[in-house]
Structure formats: C-alpha cells, structure tokens
Coordinates of C-alpha atoms in Angstrom, one line a residue:
Chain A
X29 CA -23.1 -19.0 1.0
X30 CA -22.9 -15.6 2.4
X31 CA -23.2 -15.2 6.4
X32 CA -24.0 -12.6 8.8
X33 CA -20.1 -11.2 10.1
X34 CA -20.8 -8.0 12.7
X35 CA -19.3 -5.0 11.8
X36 CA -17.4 -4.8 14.8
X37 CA -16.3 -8.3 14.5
X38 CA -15.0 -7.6 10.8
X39 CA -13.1 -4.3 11.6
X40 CA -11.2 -6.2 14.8
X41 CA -10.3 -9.2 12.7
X42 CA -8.8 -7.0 10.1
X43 CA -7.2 -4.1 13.2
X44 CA -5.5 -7.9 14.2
X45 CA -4.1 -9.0 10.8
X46 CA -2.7 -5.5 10.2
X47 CA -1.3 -5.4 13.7
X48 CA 0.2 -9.0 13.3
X49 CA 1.5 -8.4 10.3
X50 CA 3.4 -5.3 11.3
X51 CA 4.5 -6.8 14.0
X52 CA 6.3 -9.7 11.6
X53 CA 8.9 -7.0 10.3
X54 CA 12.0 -5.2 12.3
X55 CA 11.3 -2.0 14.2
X56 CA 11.7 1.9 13.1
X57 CA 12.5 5.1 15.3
X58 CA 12.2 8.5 14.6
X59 CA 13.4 11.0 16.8
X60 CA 14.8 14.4 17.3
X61 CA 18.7 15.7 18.2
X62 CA 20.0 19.2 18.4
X63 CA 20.3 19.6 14.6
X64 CA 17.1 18.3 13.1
X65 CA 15.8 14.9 13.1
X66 CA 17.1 11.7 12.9
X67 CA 15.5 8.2 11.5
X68 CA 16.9 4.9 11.8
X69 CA 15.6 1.6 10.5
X70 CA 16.9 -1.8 11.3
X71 CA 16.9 -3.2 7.4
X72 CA 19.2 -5.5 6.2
X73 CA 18.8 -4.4 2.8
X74 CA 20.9 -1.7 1.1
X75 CA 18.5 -0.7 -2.1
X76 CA 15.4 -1.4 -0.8
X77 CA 14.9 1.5 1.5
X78 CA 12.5 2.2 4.5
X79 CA 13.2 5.2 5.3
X80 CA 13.1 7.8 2.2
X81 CA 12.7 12.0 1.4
X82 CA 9.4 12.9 0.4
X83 CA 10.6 16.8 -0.4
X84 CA 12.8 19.5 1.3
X85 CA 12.0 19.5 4.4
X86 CA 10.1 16.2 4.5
X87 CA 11.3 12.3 4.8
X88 CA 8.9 9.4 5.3
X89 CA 9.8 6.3 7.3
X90 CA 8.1 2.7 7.4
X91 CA 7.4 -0.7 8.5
X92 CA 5.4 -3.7 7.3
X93 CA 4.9 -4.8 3.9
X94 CA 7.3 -3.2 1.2
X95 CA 5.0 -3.2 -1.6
X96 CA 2.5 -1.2 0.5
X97 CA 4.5 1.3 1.3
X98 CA 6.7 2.2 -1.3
X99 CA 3.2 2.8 -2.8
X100 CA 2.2 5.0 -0.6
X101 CA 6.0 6.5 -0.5
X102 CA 5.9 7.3 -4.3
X103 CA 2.3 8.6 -4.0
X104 CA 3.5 11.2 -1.7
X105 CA 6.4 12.3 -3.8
X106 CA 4.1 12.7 -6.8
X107 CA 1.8 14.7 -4.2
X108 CA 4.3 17.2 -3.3
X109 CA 6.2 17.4 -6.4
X110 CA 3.2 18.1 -7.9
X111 CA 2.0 20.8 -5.8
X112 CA 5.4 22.6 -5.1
X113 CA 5.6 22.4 -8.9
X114 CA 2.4 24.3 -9.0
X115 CA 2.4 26.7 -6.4
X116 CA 5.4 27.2 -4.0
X117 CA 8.5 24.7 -2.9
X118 CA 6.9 26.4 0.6
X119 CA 3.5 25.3 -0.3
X120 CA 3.9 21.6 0.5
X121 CA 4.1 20.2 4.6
X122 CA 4.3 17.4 6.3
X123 CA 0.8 17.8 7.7
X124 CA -0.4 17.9 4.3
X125 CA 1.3 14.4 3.5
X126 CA 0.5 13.1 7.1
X127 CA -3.4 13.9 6.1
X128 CA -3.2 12.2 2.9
X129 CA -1.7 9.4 3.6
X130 CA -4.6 9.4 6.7
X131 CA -7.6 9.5 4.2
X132 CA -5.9 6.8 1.8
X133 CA -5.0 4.6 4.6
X134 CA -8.8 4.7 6.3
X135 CA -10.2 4.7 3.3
X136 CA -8.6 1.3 2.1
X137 CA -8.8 0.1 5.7
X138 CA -13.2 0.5 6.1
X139 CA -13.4 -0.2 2.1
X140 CA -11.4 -3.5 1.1
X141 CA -11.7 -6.9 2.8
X142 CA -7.5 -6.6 3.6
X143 CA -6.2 -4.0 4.9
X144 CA -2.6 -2.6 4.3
X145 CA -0.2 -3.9 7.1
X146 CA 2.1 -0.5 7.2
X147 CA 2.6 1.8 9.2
X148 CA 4.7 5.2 8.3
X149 CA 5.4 8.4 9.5
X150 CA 6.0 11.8 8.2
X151 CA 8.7 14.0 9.5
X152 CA 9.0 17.6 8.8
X153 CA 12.5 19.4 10.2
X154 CA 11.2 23.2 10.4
X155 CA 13.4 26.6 11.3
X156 CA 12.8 25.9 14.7
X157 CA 12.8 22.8 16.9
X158 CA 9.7 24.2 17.9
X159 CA 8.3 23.8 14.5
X160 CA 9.2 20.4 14.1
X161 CA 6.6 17.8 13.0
X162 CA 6.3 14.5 12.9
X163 CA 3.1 12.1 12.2
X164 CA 2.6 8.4 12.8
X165 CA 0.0 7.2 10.4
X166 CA -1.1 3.5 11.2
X167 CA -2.9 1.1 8.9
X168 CA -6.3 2.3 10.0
X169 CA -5.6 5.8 9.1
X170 CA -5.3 7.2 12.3
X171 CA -2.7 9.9 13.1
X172 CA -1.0 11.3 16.0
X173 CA 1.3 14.2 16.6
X174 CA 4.5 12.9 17.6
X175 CA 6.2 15.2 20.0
X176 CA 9.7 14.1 20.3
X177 CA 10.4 10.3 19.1
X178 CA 8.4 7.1 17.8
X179 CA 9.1 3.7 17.2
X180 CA 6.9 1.6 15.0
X181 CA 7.5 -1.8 13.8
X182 CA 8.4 -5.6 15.4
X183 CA 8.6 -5.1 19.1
X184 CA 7.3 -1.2 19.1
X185 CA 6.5 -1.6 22.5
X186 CA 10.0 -2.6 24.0
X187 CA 11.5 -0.5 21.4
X188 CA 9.5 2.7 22.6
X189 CA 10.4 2.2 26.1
X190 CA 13.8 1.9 25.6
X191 CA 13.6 4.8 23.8
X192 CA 11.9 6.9 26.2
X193 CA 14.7 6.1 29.0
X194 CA 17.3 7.4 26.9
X195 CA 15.9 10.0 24.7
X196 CA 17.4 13.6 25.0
X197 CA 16.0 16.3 22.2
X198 CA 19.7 17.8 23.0
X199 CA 21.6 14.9 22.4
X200 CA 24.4 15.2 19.2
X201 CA 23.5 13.1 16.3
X202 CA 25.9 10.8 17.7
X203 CA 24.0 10.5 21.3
X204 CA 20.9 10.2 19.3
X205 CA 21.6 7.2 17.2
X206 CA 23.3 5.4 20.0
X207 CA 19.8 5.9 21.7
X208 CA 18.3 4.5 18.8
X209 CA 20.6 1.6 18.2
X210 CA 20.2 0.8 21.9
X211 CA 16.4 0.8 21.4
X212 CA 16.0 -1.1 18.8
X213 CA 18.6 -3.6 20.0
X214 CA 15.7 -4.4 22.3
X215 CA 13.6 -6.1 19.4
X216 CA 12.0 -10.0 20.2
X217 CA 12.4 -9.7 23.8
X218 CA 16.1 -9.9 24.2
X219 CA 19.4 -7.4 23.8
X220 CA 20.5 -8.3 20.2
X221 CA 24.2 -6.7 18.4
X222 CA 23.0 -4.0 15.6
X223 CA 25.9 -4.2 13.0
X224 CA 26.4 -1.3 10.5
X225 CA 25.4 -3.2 7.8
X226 CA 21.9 -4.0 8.9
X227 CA 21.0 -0.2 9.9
X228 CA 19.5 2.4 7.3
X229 CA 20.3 5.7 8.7
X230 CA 19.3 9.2 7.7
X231 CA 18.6 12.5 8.9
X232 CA 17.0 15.9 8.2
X233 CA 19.3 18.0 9.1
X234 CA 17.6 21.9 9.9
X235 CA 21.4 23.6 8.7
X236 CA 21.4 22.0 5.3
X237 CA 20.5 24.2 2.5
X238 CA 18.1 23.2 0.2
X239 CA 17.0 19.6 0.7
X240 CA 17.3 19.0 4.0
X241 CA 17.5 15.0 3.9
X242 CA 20.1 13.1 4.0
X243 CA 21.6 9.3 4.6
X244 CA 24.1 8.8 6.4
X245 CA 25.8 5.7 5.4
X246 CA 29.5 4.2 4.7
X247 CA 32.2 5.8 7.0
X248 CA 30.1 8.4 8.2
X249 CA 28.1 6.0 9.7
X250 CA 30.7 4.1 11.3
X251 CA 32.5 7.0 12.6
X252 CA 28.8 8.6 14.2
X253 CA 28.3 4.7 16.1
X254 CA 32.2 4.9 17.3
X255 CA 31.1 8.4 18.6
X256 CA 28.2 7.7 20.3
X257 CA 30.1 4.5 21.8
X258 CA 32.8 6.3 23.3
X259 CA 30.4 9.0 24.9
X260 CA 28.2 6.2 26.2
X261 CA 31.5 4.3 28.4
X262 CA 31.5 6.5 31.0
X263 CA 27.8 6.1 31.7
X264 CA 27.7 2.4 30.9
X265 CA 27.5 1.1 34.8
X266 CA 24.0 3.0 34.8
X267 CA 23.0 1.5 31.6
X268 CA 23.4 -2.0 32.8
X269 CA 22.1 -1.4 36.3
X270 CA 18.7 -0.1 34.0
X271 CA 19.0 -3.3 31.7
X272 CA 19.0 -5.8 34.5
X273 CA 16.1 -3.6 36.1
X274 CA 14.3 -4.6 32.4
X275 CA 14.5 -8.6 33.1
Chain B
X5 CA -7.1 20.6 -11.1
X6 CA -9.3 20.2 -7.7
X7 CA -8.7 16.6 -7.7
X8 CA -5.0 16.9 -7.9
X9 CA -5.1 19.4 -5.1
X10 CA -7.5 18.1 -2.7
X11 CA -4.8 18.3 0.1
X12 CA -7.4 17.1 3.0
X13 CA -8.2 14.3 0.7
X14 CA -6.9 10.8 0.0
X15 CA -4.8 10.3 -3.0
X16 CA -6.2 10.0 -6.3
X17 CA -5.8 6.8 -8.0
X18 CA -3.6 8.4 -10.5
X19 CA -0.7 9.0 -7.7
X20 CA -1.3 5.4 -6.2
X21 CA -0.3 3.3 -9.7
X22 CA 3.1 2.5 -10.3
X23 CA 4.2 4.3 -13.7
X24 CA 7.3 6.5 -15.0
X25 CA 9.9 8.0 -12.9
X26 CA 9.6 11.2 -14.9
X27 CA 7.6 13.9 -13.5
X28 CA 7.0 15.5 -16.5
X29 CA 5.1 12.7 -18.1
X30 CA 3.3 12.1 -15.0
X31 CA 2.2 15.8 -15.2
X32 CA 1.2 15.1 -18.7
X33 CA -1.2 12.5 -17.2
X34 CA -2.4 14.6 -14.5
X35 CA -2.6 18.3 -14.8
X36 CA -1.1 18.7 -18.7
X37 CA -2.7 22.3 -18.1
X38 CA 0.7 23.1 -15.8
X39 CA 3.3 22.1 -18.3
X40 CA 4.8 25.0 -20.6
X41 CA 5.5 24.1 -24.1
X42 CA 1.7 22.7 -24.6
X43 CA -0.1 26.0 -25.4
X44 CA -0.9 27.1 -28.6
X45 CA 0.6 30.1 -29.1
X46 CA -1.7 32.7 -31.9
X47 CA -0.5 33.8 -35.1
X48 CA 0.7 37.1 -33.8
X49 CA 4.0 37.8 -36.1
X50 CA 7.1 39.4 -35.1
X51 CA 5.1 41.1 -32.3
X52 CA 5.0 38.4 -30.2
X53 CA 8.5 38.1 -29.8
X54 CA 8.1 41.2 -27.4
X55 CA 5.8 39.3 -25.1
X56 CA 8.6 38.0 -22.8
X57 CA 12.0 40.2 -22.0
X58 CA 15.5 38.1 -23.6
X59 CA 17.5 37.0 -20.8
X60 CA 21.6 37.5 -22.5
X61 CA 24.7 36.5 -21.5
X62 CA 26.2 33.0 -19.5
X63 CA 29.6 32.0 -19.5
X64 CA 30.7 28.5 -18.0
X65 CA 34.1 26.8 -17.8
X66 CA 35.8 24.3 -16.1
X67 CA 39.0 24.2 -13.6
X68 CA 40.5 21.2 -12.4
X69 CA 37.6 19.3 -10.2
X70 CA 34.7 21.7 -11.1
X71 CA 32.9 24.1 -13.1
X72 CA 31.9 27.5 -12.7
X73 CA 28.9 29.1 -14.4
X74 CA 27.8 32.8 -14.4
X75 CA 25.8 35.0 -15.7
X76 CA 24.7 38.8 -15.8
X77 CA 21.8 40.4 -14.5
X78 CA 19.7 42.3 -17.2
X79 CA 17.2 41.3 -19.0
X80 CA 16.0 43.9 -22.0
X81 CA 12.5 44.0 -23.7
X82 CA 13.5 45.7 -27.1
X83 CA 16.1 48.8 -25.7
X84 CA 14.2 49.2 -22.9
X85 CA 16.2 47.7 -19.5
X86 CA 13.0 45.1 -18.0
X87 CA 15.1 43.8 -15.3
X88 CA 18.5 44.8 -13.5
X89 CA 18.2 42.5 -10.8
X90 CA 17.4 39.1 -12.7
X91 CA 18.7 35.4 -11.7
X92 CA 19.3 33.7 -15.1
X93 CA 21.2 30.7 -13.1
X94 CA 19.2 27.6 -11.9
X95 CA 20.7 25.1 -9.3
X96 CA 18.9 21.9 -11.0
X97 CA 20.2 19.4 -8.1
X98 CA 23.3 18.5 -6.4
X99 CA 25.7 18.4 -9.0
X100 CA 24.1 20.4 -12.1
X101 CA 22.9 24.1 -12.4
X102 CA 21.1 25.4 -15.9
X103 CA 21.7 29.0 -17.0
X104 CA 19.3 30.5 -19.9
X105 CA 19.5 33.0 -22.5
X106 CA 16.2 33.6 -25.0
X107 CA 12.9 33.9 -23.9
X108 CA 13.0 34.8 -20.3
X109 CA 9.4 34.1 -19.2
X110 CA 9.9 30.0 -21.2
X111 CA 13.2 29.7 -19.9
X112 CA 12.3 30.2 -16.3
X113 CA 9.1 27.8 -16.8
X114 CA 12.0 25.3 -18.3
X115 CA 14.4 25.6 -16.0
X116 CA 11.7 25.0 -13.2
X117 CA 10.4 22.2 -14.7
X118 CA 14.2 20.7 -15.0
X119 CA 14.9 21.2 -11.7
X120 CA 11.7 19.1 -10.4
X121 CA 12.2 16.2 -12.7
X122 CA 16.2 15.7 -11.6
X123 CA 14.9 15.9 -8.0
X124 CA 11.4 13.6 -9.0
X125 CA 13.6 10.8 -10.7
X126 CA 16.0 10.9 -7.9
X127 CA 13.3 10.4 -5.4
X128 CA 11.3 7.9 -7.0
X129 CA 14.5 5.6 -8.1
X130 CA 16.5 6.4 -5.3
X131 CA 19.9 7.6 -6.8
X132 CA 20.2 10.4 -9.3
X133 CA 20.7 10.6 -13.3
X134 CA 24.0 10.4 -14.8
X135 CA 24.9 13.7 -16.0
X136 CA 24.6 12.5 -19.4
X137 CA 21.5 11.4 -18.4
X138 CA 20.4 15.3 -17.2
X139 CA 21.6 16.7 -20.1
X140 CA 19.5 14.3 -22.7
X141 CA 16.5 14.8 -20.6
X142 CA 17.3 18.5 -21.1
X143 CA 17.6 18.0 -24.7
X144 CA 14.1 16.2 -25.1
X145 CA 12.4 19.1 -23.2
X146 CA 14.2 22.0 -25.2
X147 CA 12.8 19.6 -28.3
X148 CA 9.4 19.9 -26.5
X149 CA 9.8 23.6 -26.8
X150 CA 10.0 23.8 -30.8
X151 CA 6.7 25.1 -31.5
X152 CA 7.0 28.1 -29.3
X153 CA 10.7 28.5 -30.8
X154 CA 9.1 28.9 -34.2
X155 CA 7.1 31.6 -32.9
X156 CA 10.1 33.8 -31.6
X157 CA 10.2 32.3 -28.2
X158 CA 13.5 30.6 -28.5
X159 CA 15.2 29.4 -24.9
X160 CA 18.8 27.8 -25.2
X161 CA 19.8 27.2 -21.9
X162 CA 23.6 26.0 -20.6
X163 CA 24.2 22.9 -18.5
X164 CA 27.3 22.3 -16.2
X165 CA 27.2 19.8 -13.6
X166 CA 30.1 17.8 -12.0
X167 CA 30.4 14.6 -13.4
X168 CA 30.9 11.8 -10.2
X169 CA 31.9 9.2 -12.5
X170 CA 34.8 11.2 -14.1
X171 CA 35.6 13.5 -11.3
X172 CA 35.3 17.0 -13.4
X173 CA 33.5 19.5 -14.8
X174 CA 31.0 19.7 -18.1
X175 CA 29.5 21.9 -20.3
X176 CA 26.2 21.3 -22.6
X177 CA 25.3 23.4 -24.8
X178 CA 21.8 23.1 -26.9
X179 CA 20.5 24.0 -30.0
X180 CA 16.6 25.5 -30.7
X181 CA 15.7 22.1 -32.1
X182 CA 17.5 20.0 -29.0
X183 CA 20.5 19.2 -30.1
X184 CA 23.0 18.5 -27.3
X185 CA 26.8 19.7 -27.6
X186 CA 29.4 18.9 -25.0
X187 CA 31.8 21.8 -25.0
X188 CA 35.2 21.9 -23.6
X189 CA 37.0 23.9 -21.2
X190 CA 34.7 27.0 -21.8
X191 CA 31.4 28.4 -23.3
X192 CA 29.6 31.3 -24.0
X193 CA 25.8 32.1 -24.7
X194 CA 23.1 35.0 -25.0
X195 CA 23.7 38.3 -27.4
X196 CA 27.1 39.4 -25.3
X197 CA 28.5 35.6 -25.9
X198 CA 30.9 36.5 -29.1
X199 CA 32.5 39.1 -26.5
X200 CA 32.7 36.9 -24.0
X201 CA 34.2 33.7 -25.8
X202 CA 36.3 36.1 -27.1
X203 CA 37.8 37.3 -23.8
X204 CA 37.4 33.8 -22.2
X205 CA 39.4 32.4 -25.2
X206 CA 43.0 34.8 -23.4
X207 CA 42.0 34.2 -20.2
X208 CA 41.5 30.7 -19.5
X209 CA 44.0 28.1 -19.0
X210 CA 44.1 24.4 -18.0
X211 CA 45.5 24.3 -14.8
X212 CA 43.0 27.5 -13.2
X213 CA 42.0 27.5 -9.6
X214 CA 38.5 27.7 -8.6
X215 CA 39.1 31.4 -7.5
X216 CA 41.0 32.5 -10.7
X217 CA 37.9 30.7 -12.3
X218 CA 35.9 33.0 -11.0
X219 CA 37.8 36.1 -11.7
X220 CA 38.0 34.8 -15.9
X221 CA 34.4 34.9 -15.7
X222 CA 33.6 38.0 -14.3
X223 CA 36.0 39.5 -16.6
X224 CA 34.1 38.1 -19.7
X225 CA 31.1 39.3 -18.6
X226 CA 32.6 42.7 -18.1
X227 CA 33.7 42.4 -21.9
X228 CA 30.4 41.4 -22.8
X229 CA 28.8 43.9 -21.1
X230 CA 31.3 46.5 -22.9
X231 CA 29.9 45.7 -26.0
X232 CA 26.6 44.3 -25.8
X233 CA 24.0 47.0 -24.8
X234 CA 21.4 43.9 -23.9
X235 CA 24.4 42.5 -21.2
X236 CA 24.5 44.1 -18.3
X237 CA 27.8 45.0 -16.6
X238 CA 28.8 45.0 -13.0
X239 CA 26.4 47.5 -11.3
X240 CA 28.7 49.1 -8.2
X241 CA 25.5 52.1 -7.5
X242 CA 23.2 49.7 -7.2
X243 CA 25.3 46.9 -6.1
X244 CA 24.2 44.7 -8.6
X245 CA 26.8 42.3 -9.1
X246 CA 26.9 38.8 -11.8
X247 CA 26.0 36.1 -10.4
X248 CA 28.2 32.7 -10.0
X249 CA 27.9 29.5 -9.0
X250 CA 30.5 26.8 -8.2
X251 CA 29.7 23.5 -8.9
X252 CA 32.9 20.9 -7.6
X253 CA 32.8 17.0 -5.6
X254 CA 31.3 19.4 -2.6
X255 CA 28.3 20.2 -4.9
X256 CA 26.7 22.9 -5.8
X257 CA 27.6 26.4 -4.3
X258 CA 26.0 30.2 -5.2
X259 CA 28.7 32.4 -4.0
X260 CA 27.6 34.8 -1.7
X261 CA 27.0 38.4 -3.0
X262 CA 30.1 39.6 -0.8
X263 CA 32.4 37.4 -2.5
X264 CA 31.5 38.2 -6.2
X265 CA 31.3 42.3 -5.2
X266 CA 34.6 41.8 -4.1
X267 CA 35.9 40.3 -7.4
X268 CA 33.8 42.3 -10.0
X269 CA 35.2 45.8 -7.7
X270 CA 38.2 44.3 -8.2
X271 CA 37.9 44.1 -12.4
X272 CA 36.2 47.5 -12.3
X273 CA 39.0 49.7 -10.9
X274 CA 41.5 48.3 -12.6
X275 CA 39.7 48.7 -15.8
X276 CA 40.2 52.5 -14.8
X277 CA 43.7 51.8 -15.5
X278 CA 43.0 49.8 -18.3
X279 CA 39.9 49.9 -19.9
X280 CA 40.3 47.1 -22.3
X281 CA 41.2 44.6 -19.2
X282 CA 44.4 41.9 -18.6
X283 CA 46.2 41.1 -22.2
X284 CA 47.4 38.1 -23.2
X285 CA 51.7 37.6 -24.1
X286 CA 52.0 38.0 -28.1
X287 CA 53.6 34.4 -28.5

C-alpha cells in the first residue's frame, strides 16, 4: 500500500545513500602543477581504471560505483568523438562534457527511485594555466568550477585538507604527486603507506602534442615518487610538526 | 542531428547503452547522415570522376626500428594544378599514419574517419588495436567505399605504423575492393608510383638510418615528380617542400618544414650536377 513520503524527505534519503555510498570507495584528487594537470587515484586495480581521457585535451576522473561511471565515462567519449568528428577536434570542451554529464546526472537523480553513487570530474589542460578547467559533477548533478585542486571520494574531507596545506600550482609533477600521495594517505582517519601498485596516475600534460593525456605508470612512476621523496626530506621536520597539529 | 548535438543537454539514451567499441558503427546508429561512403552517388558517367581533384604520389619504407612515409604536395583536377600546398599524410594515432592517393575529397573523409575510430577503440577499451588490427579495420572501410569506387571515386590509401609487438616498421597496401597487402622494405602509390618504386628499388638498403631514410624518399619523389606531370616536385619559389613523417618506438613524428627544406635543397642542387640523381654500382 502506497504512503504519503514528502518530497523533501525522499530527495534527502536518496542525497544520503549517494553520499554514503561514495563515501564506501577510496578517494581521488585532481590538481594542477607547472606543466598541466595531474590526477591520481588510489585503485588497487590495474585494468579497471578511474581515471580515463575523454579527448585531447580532456580526461575524466571518478569515484563510487564502477558500473556507473564507466557509463557515464564511455557516454562522454561517444559525445566528443562524435562532435569533433562532426565539426572540429577544437569544437569539443570540457565545459561541454562537465554540462552533460550535469543534466544526465540530475536528471537520473529527481527521476529514478536510486540515484547513481559517483561522483567525477572533468579536467581540461588549455594553452594557458589560466585557461585551465576543471568540473566536479556530484551525483545530484550539481557542478562547480574547480580552481586549482579537488578530492572526491572515501574520506574527501581529510583528503581535501590535506591537500590544501600542501598544494602549490608551481610545484614539478614530482612535488605535485607527493602532495597527492600525502593527501590521500590521509584516508579513514589515520596516515596509511600508498604503494605504487595501488596508485593509478595520469596527467595532461599542456607540452604534449596532440593528445594531451597520459598515464604515468611502471618506472616512470616510481622514479616521479622517489623524486618527490627526496625533495620532500629537507622539509620533513615541518611536515610532522603539521601532522601532529592534525591529531 | 539536434539530438546528437544538444551540448547543454543530457545524453541521449543512445550514448548511455553499452554497445561496440567501433565508432563507426556507433555513427551508423546515430548520425548515419555523417559517414562517407553511404551516399548514393547519380549516374553521371566519366564526368563525375572530375568532381574531386586526385591526390598522387606516397612512398613508404622501413629502416631498422621504424618507418618513414612521404608524400608530395599537388593534387591535379584533369591538367589543371588544384592544389600545391596539399597534406596527403594522416597521423591515425600513436604508432600509425595513412597516406592517400585517388579521390582526394573520399580520401580525406576516410582518412578522418580512420583516425577517430583508432583513437574511439582505444578510449573505450583502454589499450589500442594491434597494427594488424588497424590495418583490417582499414581494409573493411576501404570495402565500405566500393560503390563510390565503381563510380570513378577510387581511394587507396597506404598504412605504416610501428609494430610494438615486433619492434619495426610496416607497410599495407590496399586494393579498390579492400584487399590488404603487407609490403616489405618499400612501397610506392599514386600516378608517379612506377617512378618512384623504380628509384626506391637503387636506393634502399637494409641496414638505412632514419636520416638516410629520409633522403631515399625525397629522392623518389623527385623522380616521380620528373616524370609524372600529376606529382609535384620539390617547390624551392614557393617553398613548398614533400612532406614526411617518421614513425619509430618514440611514435609518430611530422618532420618540421626546416628539416625536409634542408634535405629536398639538398637533392635539388645536386641534380644540377646530375640531373638523373645518385646511380647505383653495375654489379
């Protein structure tokens, strides 16, 4: 037998299974270094990706439930292969990916009884580090205008702050991913290790010609994280004196 | 069309179901209206065949660790010049660049088309196609072209890529109907190709360097420009020189217009000295 459920009622019960569920999953940061933009996921897995390019100068990143988003991922390559197909490779943006994905997220969000627990973003490395974009689209459909970095996913919260304290737009790609390692080494409340092997790294980098995304994986990687550790050992007495600050 | 475009939108339901990894036959669902090759082209006779200039003459061959393709730069509509200027060379992806001779106004649409699916099936699977894989996909679509063919609007294109599996250059070559030929060490195609091979068959040898690559192409597209009036030879007025790109492990590489007016100035004065260019030892 049907009964009365306020709309209010319905919307925050669903905003609080999306959230929850999101939260279930490891965290995600996107942020920006001297040469483009950098996106870094903790995932154990080495074929199922979270973090993926969408077209030249676009990648998409994501949390929450795989089936969801590599949905919505492969929607948006269809999108913008379609349209650069049609009209020009210059014809497709990330603002018109980040809108799309807005619509298709609200719409499923207000229209079906569950709503999808993702939530993605949509970077775009332009000719200037001015012109960079980058969206956050949550499960509602809502989107903001990143400025410089965001962290979605698990403990987004701790993961963000962390971020914030040791975010520099000028740092090398090494500086940058030792910010994000650090940061998402914050997940479930305590300082975990972050191995290689559990990290899915990649970056659009504004040089590159052509397709601007790329992973950075194997020795490449390693070599960045022994980079960023060596610059980080002169500074590491201020680190800790922060960290203990945290608890 | 205007649901397929509706940017500010959400996405149709056709983007949101899980189907091929081919963007061509996704485009067939979609918008069928923006895929060449579906048209029906009139009745018009030999006429027709006039419609679209003929792009001419490709060479490719292969050093140790790569492959170098290149091509010239005219493009004729009967014996009338269309185009001095034009880029018959298409970097499909990475590893793999598509040249094409025929039908210039098909082969572009082709070689367009190419380039998106390579990149479409790479995104959507998440690692690329083998190169035997590019160069059957190729075949299909050249297949898909028959009906224009028929009509006089013939495209045969060229594939090299760098194979990652066996660390060196190919060649595929195609026929009207799609039939795929791997060729070895060097090919030829467009109306200056018999010159070309020709020249190409003295010049090349097995253990070439990428740079000496180079310079065997250039000099068989000098040849072919010698006696083909629909190849176009190196243009030093108008600074017009063939264009060549590199394909090795690095990927692929357009060499800057610099580097190739160097080479082709090079092959131009000293065919001052000797007009029909470096010969070959008798035995």
């Amino acid at each position: 037998m049907p009964f009365y459920v306020s709309p209010e009622q319905s919307m925050k019960d669903k905003a609080d299974y999306a959230r929850k569920g999101i939260a279930r999953g490891r965290s995600a940061v996107v942020l920006r270094y001297d040469g483009g933009i950098l996106l870094v996921a903790d995932n154990m897995s080495r074929t199922l990706h979270k973090i993926s390019e969408l077209y030249d100068r676009i990648a998409f990143a994501a949390v929450g439930r795989y089936n969801e988003f590599e949905n919505l991922r492969q929607a948006g390559v269809k999108f913008a292969d379609v349209r650069g197909y049609a009209y020009d490779r210059r014809d497709v943006n990330g603002r018109m990916l980040a809108n799309a994905y807005a619509q298709t997220l609200g719409a499923v969000f207000s229209e079906s009884s569950k709503p999808w627990e993702v939530e993605i973003v949509v970077a775009e490395v332009g000719e200037t580090a001015d012109s960079d974009q980058i969206y956050r689209v949550t499960f509602d459909g809502s989107v903001v205008d990143e400025r410089d970095f965001v962290a979605m996913g698990g403990s987004a919260d701790r993961v963000s702050t962390s971020l914030k304290e040791h975010f520099d737009k000028d740092a090398s790609l090494a500086g940058a991913l030792a910010a994000a390692m650090h940061a998402l080494a914050q997940e479930g409340g305590e300082q975990r290790d972050i191995e290689a092997s559990s990290l899915e790294v990649a970056v659009l980098e504004r040089e590159r010609e052509h397709r601007k995304f790329r992973r950075v994986q194997g020795d490449r990687l390693n070599r960045l994280i022994e980079e960023g550790k060596a610059a980080e050992e002169p500074a590491a007495g201020g680190d800790d004196a922060g960290d203990s600050d945290d608890s | 069309m205007s649901e397929t475009f509706d940017g500010g939108g959400r996405l149709p339901a056709a983007f949101m179901t899980p189907g091929t990894s081919s963007f061509t036959d996704f485009l067939r669902e979609v918008n069928p209206d923006l895929l060449p090759g579906l048209r029906d082209v009139p009745q018009g006779g030999s006429s027709a065949q006039h419609l679209t200039p003929e792009a001419t003459t490709i060479v490719a061959l292969t050093f140790p660790g790569g492959a170098v393709l290149a091509g010239d730069r005219r493009a004729t509509a009967g014996n009338v010049i269309a185009h001095r200027d034009m880029d018959k060379l298409y970097r499909a992806d990475e590893f793999s660049a598509i040249a094409i001779a025929g039908a210039a106004g098909v082969g572009i649409e082709l070689a367009k088309l190419f380039q998106v699916e390579l990149e479409h099936y790479e995104k959507m699977e998440g690692h690329s196609l083998s190169l035997e894989g590019k160069a059957n996909k190729l075949a299909t679509m050249i297949r898909g072209n028959l009906a224009m063919a028929l009509q006089g609007f013939v495209v045969l294109p060229l594939l090299v890529g760098y194979d990652e599996a066996d660390r060196a250059g190919r060649i595929f070559s195609y026929d009207p109907v799609g039939g795929r030929y791997e060729e070895h060490r060097f090919h030829s195609i467009g109306s200056g190709s018999v010159y070309a091979s020709g020249a190409l068959k003295k010049l090349f040898t097995d253990g070439l360097t990428r740079d000496d690559a180079v310079t065997a192409a250039v000099q068989s597209l000098y040849d072919a420009a010698d006696d083909d009036a629909a190849t176009g030879g190196p243009d030093v007025h108008r600074k017009i020189y063939p264009l060549v790109d590199v394909i090795t492990e690095e990927g692929h590489r357009r060499l800057p217009n610099d580097e190739i007016a160097e080479v082709a100035e090079a092959i131009v004065r000293a065919r001052s000295e000797r007009p029909e260019g470096p010969t070959a030892p008798l035995r």
